[in-house]
mmCIF file of C-alpha atoms in Angstrom:
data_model
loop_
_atom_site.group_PDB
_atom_site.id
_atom_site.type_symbol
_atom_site.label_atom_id
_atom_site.label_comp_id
_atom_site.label_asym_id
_atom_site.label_seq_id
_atom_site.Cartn_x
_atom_site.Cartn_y
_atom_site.Cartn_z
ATOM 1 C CA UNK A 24 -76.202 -151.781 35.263
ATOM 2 C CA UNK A 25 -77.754 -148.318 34.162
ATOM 3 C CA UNK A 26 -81.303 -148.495 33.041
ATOM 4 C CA UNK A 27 -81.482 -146.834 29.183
ATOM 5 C CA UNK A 28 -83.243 -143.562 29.359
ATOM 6 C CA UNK A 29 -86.656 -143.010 26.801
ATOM 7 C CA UNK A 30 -87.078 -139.200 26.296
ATOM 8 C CA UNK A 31 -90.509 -139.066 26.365
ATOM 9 C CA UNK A 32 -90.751 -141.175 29.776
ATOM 10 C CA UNK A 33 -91.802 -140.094 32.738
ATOM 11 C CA UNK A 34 -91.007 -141.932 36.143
ATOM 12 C CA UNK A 35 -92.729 -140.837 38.795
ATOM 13 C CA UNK A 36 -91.256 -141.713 42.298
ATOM 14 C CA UNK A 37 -93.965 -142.176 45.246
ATOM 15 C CA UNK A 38 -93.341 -143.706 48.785
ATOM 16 C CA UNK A 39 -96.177 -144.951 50.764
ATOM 17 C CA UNK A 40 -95.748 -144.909 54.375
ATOM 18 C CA UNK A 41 -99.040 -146.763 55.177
ATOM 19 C CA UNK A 42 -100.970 -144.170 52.817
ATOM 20 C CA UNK A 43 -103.310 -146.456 50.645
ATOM 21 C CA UNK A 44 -105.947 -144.468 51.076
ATOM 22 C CA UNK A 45 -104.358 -141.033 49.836
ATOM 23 C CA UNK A 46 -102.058 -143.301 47.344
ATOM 24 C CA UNK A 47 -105.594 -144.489 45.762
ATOM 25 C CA UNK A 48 -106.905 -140.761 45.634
ATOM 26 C CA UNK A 49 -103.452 -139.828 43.478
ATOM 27 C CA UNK A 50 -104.343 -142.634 41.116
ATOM 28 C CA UNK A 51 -107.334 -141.771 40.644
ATOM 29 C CA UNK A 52 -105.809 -138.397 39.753
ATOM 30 C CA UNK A 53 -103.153 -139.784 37.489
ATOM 31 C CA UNK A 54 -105.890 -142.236 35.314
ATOM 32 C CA UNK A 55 -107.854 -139.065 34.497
ATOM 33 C CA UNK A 56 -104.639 -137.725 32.486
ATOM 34 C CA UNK A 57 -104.392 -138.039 29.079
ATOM 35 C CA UNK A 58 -101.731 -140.143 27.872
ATOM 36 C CA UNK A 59 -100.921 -142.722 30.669
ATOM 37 C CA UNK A 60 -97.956 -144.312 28.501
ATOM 38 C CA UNK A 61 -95.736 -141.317 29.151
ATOM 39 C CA UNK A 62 -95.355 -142.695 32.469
ATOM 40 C CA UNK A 63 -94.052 -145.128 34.328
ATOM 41 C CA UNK A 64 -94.804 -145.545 38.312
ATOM 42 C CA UNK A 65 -92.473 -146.175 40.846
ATOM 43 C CA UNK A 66 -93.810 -147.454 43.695
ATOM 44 C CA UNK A 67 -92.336 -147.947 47.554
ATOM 45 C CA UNK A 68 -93.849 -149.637 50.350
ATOM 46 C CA UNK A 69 -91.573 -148.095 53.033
ATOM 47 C CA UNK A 70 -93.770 -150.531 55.683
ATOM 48 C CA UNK A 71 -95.896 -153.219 55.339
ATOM 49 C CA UNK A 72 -99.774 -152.328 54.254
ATOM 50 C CA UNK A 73 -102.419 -153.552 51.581
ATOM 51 C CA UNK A 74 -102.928 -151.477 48.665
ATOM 52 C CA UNK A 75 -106.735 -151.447 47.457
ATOM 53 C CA UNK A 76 -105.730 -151.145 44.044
ATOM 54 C CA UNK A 77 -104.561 -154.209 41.073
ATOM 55 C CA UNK A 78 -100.944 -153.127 39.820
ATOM 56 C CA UNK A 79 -101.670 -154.882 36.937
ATOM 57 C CA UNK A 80 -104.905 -153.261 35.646
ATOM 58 C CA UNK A 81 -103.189 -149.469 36.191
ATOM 59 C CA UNK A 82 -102.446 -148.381 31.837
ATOM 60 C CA UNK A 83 -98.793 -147.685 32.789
ATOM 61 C CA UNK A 84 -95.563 -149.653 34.085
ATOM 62 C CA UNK A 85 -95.182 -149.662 37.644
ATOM 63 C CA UNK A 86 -92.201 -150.825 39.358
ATOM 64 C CA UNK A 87 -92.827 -151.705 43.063
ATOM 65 C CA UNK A 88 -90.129 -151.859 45.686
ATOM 66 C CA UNK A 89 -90.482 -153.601 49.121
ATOM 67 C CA UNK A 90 -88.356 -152.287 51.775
ATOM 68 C CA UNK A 91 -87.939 -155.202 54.670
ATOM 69 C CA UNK A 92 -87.530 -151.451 56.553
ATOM 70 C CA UNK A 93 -88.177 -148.151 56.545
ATOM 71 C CA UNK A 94 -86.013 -145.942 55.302
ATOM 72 C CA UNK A 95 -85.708 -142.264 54.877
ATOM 73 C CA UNK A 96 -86.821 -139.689 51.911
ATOM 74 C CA UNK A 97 -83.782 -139.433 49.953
ATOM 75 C CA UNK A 98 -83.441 -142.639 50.389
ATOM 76 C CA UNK A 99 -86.552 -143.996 48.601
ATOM 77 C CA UNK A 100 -86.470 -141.947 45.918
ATOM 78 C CA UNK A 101 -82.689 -142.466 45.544
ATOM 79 C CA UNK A 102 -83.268 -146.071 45.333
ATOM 80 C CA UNK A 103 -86.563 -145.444 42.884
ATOM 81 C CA UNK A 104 -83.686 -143.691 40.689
ATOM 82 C CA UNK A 105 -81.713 -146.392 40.050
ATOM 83 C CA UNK A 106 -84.758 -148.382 38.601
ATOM 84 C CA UNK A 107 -86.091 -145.305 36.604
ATOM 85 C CA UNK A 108 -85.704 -145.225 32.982
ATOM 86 C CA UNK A 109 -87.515 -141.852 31.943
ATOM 87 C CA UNK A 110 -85.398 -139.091 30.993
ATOM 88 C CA UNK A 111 -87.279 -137.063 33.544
ATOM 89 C CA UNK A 112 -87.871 -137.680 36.974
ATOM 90 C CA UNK A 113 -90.798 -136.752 39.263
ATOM 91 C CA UNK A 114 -90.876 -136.939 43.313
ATOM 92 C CA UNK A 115 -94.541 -137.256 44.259
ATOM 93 C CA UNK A 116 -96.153 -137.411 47.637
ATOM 94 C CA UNK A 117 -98.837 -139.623 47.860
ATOM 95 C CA UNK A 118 -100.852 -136.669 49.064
ATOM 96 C CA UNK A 119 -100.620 -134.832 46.354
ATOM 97 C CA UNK A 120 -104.110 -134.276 44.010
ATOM 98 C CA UNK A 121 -103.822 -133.751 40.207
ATOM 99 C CA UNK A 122 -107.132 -131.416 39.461
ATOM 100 C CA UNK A 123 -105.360 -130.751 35.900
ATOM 101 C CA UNK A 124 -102.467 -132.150 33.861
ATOM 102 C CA UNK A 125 -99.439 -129.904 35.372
ATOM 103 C CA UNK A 126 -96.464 -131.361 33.287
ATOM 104 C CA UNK A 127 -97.130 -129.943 29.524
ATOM 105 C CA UNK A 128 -96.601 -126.892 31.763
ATOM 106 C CA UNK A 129 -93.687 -128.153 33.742
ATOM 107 C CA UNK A 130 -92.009 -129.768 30.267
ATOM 108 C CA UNK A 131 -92.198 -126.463 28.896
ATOM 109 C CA UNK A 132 -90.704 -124.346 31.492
ATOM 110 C CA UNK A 133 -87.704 -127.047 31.950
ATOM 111 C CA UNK A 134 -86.996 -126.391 27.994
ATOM 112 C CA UNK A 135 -87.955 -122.591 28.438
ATOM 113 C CA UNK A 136 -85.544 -121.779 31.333
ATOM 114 C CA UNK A 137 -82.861 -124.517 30.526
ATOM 115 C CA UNK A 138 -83.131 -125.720 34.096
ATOM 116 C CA UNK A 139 -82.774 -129.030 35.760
ATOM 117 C CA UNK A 140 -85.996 -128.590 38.282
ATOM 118 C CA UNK A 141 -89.413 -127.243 37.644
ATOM 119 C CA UNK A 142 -91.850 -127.565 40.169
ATOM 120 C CA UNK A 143 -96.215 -126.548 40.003
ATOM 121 C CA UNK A 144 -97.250 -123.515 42.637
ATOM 122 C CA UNK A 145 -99.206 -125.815 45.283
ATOM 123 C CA UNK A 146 -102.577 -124.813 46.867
ATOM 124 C CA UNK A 147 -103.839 -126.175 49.970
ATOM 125 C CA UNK A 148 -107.853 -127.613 49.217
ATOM 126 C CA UNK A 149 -109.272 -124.277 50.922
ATOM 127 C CA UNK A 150 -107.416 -122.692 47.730
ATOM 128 C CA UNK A 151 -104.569 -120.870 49.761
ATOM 129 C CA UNK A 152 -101.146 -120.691 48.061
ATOM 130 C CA UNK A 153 -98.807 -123.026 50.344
ATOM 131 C CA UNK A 154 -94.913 -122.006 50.965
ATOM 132 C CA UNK A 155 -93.554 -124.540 48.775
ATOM 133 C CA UNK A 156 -91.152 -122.180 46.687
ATOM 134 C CA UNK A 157 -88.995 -120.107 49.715
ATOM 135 C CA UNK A 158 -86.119 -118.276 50.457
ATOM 136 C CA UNK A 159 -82.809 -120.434 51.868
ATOM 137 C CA UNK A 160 -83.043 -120.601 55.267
ATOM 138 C CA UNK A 161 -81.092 -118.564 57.741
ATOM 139 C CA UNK A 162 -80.601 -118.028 61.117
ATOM 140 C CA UNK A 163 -82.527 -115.009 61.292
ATOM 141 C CA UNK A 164 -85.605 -116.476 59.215
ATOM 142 C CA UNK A 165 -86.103 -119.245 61.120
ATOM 143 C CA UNK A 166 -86.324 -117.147 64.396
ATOM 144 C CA UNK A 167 -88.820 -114.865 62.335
ATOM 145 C CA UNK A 168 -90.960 -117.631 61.481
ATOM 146 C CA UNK A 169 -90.717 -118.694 65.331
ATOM 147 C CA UNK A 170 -92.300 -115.796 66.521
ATOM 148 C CA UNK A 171 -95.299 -116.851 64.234
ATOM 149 C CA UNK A 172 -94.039 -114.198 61.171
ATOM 150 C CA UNK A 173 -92.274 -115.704 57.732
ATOM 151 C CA UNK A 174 -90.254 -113.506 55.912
ATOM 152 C CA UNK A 175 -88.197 -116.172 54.392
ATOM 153 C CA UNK A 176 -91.579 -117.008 51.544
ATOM 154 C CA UNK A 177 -90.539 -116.289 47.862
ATOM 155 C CA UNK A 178 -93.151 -114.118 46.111
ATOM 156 C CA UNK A 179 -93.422 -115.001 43.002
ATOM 157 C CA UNK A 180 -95.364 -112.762 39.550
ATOM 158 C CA UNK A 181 -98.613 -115.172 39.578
ATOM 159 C CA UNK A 182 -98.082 -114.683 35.588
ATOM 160 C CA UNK A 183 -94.569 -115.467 35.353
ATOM 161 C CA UNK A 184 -92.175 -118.389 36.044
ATOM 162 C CA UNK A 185 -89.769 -117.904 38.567
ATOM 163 C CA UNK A 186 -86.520 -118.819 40.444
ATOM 164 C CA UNK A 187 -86.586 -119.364 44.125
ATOM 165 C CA UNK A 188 -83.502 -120.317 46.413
ATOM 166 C CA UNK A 189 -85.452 -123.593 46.581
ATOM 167 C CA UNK A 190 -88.785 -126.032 45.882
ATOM 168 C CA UNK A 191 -90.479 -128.007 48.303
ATOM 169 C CA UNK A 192 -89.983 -131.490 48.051
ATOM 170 C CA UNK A 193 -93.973 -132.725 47.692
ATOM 171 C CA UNK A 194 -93.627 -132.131 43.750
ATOM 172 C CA UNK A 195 -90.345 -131.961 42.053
ATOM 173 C CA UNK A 196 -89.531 -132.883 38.095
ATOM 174 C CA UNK A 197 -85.954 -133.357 37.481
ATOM 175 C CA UNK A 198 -84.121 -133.809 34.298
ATOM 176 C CA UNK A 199 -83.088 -137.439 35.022
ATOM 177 C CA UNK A 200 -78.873 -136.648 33.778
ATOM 178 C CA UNK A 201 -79.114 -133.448 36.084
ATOM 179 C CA UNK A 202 -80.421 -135.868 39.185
ATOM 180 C CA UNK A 203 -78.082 -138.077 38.636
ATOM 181 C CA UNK A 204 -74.892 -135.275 37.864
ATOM 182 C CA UNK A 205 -75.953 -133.856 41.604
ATOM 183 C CA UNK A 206 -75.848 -137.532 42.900
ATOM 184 C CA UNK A 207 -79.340 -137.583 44.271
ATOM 185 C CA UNK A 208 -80.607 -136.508 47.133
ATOM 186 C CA UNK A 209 -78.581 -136.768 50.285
ATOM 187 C CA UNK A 210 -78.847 -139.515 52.391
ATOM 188 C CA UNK A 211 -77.607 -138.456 55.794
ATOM 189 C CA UNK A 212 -80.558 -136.698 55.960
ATOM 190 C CA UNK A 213 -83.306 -138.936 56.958
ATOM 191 C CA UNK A 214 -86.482 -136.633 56.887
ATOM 192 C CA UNK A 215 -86.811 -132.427 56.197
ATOM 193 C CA UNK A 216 -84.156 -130.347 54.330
ATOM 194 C CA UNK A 217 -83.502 -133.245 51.454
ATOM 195 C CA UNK A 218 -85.027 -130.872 49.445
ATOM 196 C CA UNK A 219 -83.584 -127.493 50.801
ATOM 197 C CA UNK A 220 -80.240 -129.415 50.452
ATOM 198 C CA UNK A 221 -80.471 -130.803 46.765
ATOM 199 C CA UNK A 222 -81.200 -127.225 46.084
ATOM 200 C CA UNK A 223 -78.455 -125.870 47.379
ATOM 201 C CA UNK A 224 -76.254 -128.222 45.587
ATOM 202 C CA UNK A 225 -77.923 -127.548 42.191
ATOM 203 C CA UNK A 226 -77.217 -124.105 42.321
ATOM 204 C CA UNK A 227 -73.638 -124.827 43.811
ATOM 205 C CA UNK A 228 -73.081 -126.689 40.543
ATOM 206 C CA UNK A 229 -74.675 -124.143 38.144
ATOM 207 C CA UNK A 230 -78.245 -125.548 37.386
ATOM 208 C CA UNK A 231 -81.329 -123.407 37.411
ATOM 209 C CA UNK A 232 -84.468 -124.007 39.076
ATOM 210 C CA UNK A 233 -88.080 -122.989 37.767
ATOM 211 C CA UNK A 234 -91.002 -122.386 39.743
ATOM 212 C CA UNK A 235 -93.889 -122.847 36.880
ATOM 213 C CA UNK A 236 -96.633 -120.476 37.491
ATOM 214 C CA UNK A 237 -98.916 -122.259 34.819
ATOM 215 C CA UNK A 238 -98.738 -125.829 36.959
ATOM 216 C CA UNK A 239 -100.676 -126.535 39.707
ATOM 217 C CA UNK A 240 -101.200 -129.231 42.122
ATOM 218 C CA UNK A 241 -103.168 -129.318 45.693
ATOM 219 C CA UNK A 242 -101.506 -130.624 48.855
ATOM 220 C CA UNK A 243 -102.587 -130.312 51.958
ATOM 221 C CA UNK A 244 -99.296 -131.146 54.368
ATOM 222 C CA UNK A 245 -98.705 -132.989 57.363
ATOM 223 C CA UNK A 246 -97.056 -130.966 59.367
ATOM 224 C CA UNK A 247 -95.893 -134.111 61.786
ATOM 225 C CA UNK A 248 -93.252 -131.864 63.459
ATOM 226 C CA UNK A 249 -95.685 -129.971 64.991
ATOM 227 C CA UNK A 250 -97.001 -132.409 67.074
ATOM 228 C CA UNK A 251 -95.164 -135.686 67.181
ATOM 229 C CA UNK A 252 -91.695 -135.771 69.016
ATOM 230 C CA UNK A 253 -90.261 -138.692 66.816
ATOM 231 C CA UNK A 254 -90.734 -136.494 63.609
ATOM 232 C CA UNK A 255 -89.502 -133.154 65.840
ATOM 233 C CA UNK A 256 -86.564 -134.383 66.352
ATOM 234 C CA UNK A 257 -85.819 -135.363 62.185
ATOM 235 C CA UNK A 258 -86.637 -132.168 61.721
ATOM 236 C CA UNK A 259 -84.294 -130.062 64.215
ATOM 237 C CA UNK A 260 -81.413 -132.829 63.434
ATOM 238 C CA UNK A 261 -81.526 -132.339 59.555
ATOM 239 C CA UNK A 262 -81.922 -128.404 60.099
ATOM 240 C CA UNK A 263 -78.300 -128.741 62.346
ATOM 241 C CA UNK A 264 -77.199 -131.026 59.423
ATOM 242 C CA UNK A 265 -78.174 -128.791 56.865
ATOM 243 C CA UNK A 266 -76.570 -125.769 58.262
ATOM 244 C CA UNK A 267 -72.905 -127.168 59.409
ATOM 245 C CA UNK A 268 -73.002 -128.561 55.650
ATOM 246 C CA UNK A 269 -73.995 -125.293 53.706
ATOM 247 C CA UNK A 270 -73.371 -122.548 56.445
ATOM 248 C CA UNK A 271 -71.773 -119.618 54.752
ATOM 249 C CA UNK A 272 -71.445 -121.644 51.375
ATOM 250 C CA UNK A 273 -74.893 -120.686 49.688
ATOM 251 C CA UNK A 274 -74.899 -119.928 46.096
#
């Protein structure tokens, strides 16, 4: 059964993969906002771990799901779909930090722009801009970035909203119908390009996307590719996925 949608809800998805400690930091984030009935959190434990936090004292709903195994991004947050009820929907990494309130901002821009996705610029916490607003991929960018160059960045008017090919996937609002139109993220991708993909397939369909230059939000990523074979090898399969899927067919 659909859960109703409340219009001035926000569900925020998050998937812990043994991350209470940066999970606890984002709360901590979250409780300094004003406001904390205009959400409701989604939590997944996507393996087993102890949280040091009481779901019951947080000043918002949370919704916790258990996987009895892991299971991929899209995934997840699919699955964290089906129990949302806001009208807008928010993928959050657990390593994400929340120095100011970035979704009067984002809110606005969604309205402004008449887009289904708004996103905050991120900064890394040595204050350097990260890549998480770029260019679709190509053949020909990817072997640029190889040889340690990346020309496939979107540079975007610091003062200004903008409209790159696509958003990173550590902070993403939806508008909760458009999500759902697109049918989610796609599964067969079990880690990298979810986000690249559901990008795509906005923009296939006619949606805009907003990068909002007045949100912001630190992260300071992973990069597990780079130096774990297990997470090297989700990354070069969903690049082949991605490709033989959109090759040629970008918007």
């Amino acid at each position: 059964m659909a859960v109703a949608l409340q219009p001035q809800l926000i569900s925020l998805s998050v998937v812990s993969h043994g991350q209470a400690g940066l999970l606890q930091h984002l709360l901590d984030d979250l409780l300094k906002l004003p406001q904390p009935e205009r959400f409701e959190l989604i939590l997944t434990r996507n393996i087993p771990e102890v949280w040091p936090f009481e779901i019951d004292r947080l000043p918002f709903s949370v919704k916790v799901i258990e996987n009895s195994q892991p299971k991929g991004f899209g995934a997840n947050h699919n699955a964290a779909f089906r129990a949302a009820a806001g009208d807008w929907f928010c993928v959050l990494n657990p390593d994400v930090l929340l120095p100011e309130d970035p979704f009067p901002e984002l809110l606005n821009s969604l309205h402004q722009a008449g887009a289904a996705l708004a996103a905050p610029v991120v900064f890394n916490s040595a204050g350097n801009r990260e890549d998480s607003a770029r260019a679709f991929p190509t053949l020909s960018s990817l072997a640029t970035k190889a040889l340690g160059r990346d020309g496939a960045v979107y540079s975007s008017d610091p003062q200004n909203d903008g409209s790159p090919d696509w958003l990173a996937g550590m902070f993403l609002l939806f508008r909760s119908a458009d999500f759902a139109k697109i049918g989610g993220f796609d599964e067969g991708f079990y880690l990298y390009y979810e986000d690249v993909d559901i990008c795509a397939r906005l923009r296939k369909a006619g949606f805009k996307l907003v990068l909002c230059s007045g949100a912001k939000v630190i992260h300071d990523a992973q990069r597990s590719s780079h130096h774990n074979w297990r997470y090297r090898y989700w990354h070069l399969a969903s690049m082949l996925r991605y490709f033989l899927k959109h090759w040629w067919r970008l918007p």
